[in-house]
Every structure is written in structure tokens, then in C-alpha cells.
């Protein structure tokens, strides 16, 4: 089942009379860090207003990590924060507002949607749906959101983001991405996914020292010396899943994200894991603690060096066809496209991040000076 489960002519029709028309393209809004907070936790909630403008997305979490007794308080807390905080969400402003609702089989998901859409549907940019198994989960949310949007008189559709955290979800990743024009992106849910797959890691994201490859033994006179010490290289447990997500998202014009890194204290390994995801094609990640925001913002913004190089290639390639030599390397139509990915991302980020804009603009000034 894919987008073709609705005929192409019907795919972009609203699913309820009076619901807003679905978007044809999902806007590429900066979302380097999706920062999770518990709206029922007064200390965390108090930090939200000061984070606006410093983080691309604030996400009021209603699902796992919120105690069962606090589910209603979290939902109500999110409504309160969204209505009382200026410049948060609503398709404009520096910081988007997302939520993660409870899973569709839980006692809370229906009330999450029927409460949030009428109350703050105009502020909510994206609803993250956990434990998505297949297109049927997205179809359910899609129709219900259309009905609620129509009833609330909303003029813009709320987008949907799925977390891949079951083996079935991973197996169905393409149909999930193509299940609705609301689909904005995917995140990895490494903890639930590890449990569902019966993987043997108990960490929330990140690597594992046991998952490695070992160098071949040295050979003496053709005989392997199995006593010699040999280097080992830790491998990335999540490479396969992230790579599948990146392809499925790119194919459907939506955006892949890493997910949570639970070892808050290990900022170095966190940065490495985020960077792997960035290099593979992800546009952002989650932040669980304020100190992970800066890591995500740094990693998911192209470096000044990369942007400078990309701009030089674009300039050297003229009309974009043919091949040229730059610093001893061949550049052509295809490497130009890689560079345009970098340049376009830099422009999008510079539009929301004044500090980054200064750094990227300084490259232009340097290049002008060296040409003068
Ligand atoms: C890890 C915890 C318990 C450490 O919380 P702490 O209070 O012990 O940490 P701290 O270092 O002492 O905190 C310093 C200050 O920052 C505040 N603070 C701390 N965190 C935040 C935050 N996120 N946003 C805003 N403020 C925050 C905290 O309240 C404190 O405020 P204070 O200075 O006034 O005392 C805490 O950071 C936390 O609860 N973070 C969010 C956890 C979360 O959302 N988990 C769910 C997502 S991961 C997941 O679900 C898996 C997945 C995808 O489903 C799957 O793989 O299957
Ligand atoms: Mg989970």
C-alpha cells in the first residue's frame, strides 16, 4: 500500500468537508534540534519562553517519559504554554511548536487529539505519532485531524511526523512516508525499536562497545599470529535503519531525523552520533536536555569551510554543466548538486540564526577580498 491507496487525483483532497487543503510540498523549515520538554513539569515549562529563538523546535511531550498520573496535566500544560507564550509555533516565528501524542493504542491518544486541535491547532506545526506500524496508523490520524481541523475552522493543515520504533514500522517505512500529504518526516525511536527487535542494547540510542569489527591478525611467514593484539573499530548500530529512513524520506519529499541520545553526560559520543546522521542525510535530531541543543545546532549546520567550498564550486561551475578542476579535484554537474544542497541549507539556516548568518556572510567577504 502506498500513496496509490488513494487515487492520485484524490491524494491532495481534504479528508473532511471544510478541512484545509493539504500541502503539495512540505516546507524545509530549520529543525536541527527538536527539543523535548514535559509540559507537566513546572521547572521545564518555565524554561520554554527563554528557549524561543535559540532552538528550532520545542516539542511538548505527552507520551513515554510522562508518568501515567501526569498525562492530563501534560496535555493541559501544553495548551497553557501554547496559548500564553508569544512567538511560539503557528508557521511563523523563530521556533516551531510540535507535540508527541500518546500511542494510538493507549487510553490517551484520542483525548490528546480532540483536546489539542480545537485549543491550539493554529499554533501546532507538527504532531509526532509514536510507534507507527504502517500506513493504516497515518490514515487514521489523517482523517481524524481533517475532521477536527474542519470543526475548529483551521486554515492550515497540521503536519504529521512518525517515529519508527517497531520492526513492522521499519519494514513499512516507504508506505508510512507516502501515506498522506501531511507526512512531514520520520524519527528513529532506538529504545522501543531495540526492544521490539530483541536487540541486546539497553541504551537509548548511540553505539555499543560489543558491536565491532576487528583487524585481521598479522601474518608471520604466511601463518596468522592469533596472539597479536589487533585494533577493533566500533560500528554504528543504527546505520541500517537511518539509511532506510533517509531513502524513504527523500523519495517522498519529507525529512529524516536521528532521535534521542540518552547518555546526556557523554556530549562527545552524542555529537558523533548526531554527525553520522547529518552526514547520511538527516536534517535534525532530538534534544532531551538543554545542553544537547547547542550540540544539535552545531552539528546540523554545515561548517563554514563546507559552505565556503560549496560556494566556490558553484561559482566555478558557471552554467552548471561540464567539468572543472578545483584544488586538484574534479568537479562536475553532480558534485555541483551536492554543493547546492550545502549552500541552500546554509541559506535556510542563516535566515533564522543571526550568529550563523554572520559566519556565512564573513565567507562572502573573505572571498571578495581575496578576489579584489
Ligand atoms: C533526562 C532528564 C530527566 C534530566 O533531568 P534533570 O532535572 O535530572 O537534569 P539537570 O541536568 O539537573 O537539569 C538542569 C535544569 O534543566 C532543566 N531541564 C532538564 N531537562 C530539560 C528539558 N528537556 N527541557 C527544559 N528544561 C530541562 C531541569 O529542570 C533543571 O532545571 P533547574 O535548573 O531549574 O533545576 C530530563 O532532562 C528529561 O526529562 N528530559 C526529557 C526526557 C524525554 O523527553 N524523554 C522522552 C524522549 S526519548 C524517548 O521517548 C525514546 C523513544 C524515542 O521513544 C524510543 O527510543 O523509543
Ligand atoms: Mg519510544
PDB file of C-alpha atoms and ligand atoms in Angstrom, residues 63-64 100 130-131 163-165 188-193 260 286, ligand 2:
ATOM      1  CA  UNK A  63       3.975  10.082  25.636  1.00  0.00           C
ATOM      2  CA  UNK A  64       6.748   7.994  27.217  1.00  0.00           C
ATOM      3  CA  UNK A 100       4.313  13.969  20.654  1.00  0.00           C
ATOM      4  CA  UNK A 130       4.864   7.297  18.165  1.00  0.00           C
ATOM      5  CA  UNK A 131       5.137   3.578  17.377  1.00  0.00           C
ATOM      6  CA  UNK A 163       8.528   7.669  14.933  1.00  0.00           C
ATOM      7  CA  UNK A 164       9.939   4.371  13.677  1.00  0.00           C
ATOM      8  CA  UNK A 165      10.179   2.208  16.733  1.00  0.00           C
ATOM      9  CA  UNK A 188      14.278   6.944  14.869  1.00  0.00           C
ATOM     10  CA  UNK A 189      12.996   5.544  18.179  1.00  0.00           C
ATOM     11  CA  UNK A 190      16.035   3.499  19.154  1.00  0.00           C
ATOM     12  CA  UNK A 191      14.847   2.337  22.593  1.00  0.00           C
ATOM     13  CA  UNK A 192      11.471   0.916  21.610  1.00  0.00           C
ATOM     14  CA  UNK A 193      12.917  -0.348  18.338  1.00  0.00           C
ATOM     15  CA  UNK A 260      17.141  10.677  21.201  1.00  0.00           C
ATOM     16  CA  UNK A 286      16.128  15.380  19.235  1.00  0.00           C
TER      17      UNK A 286
HETATM   18 MG1  LIG B   2       9.609   5.091  22.212  1.00  0.00          MG
END
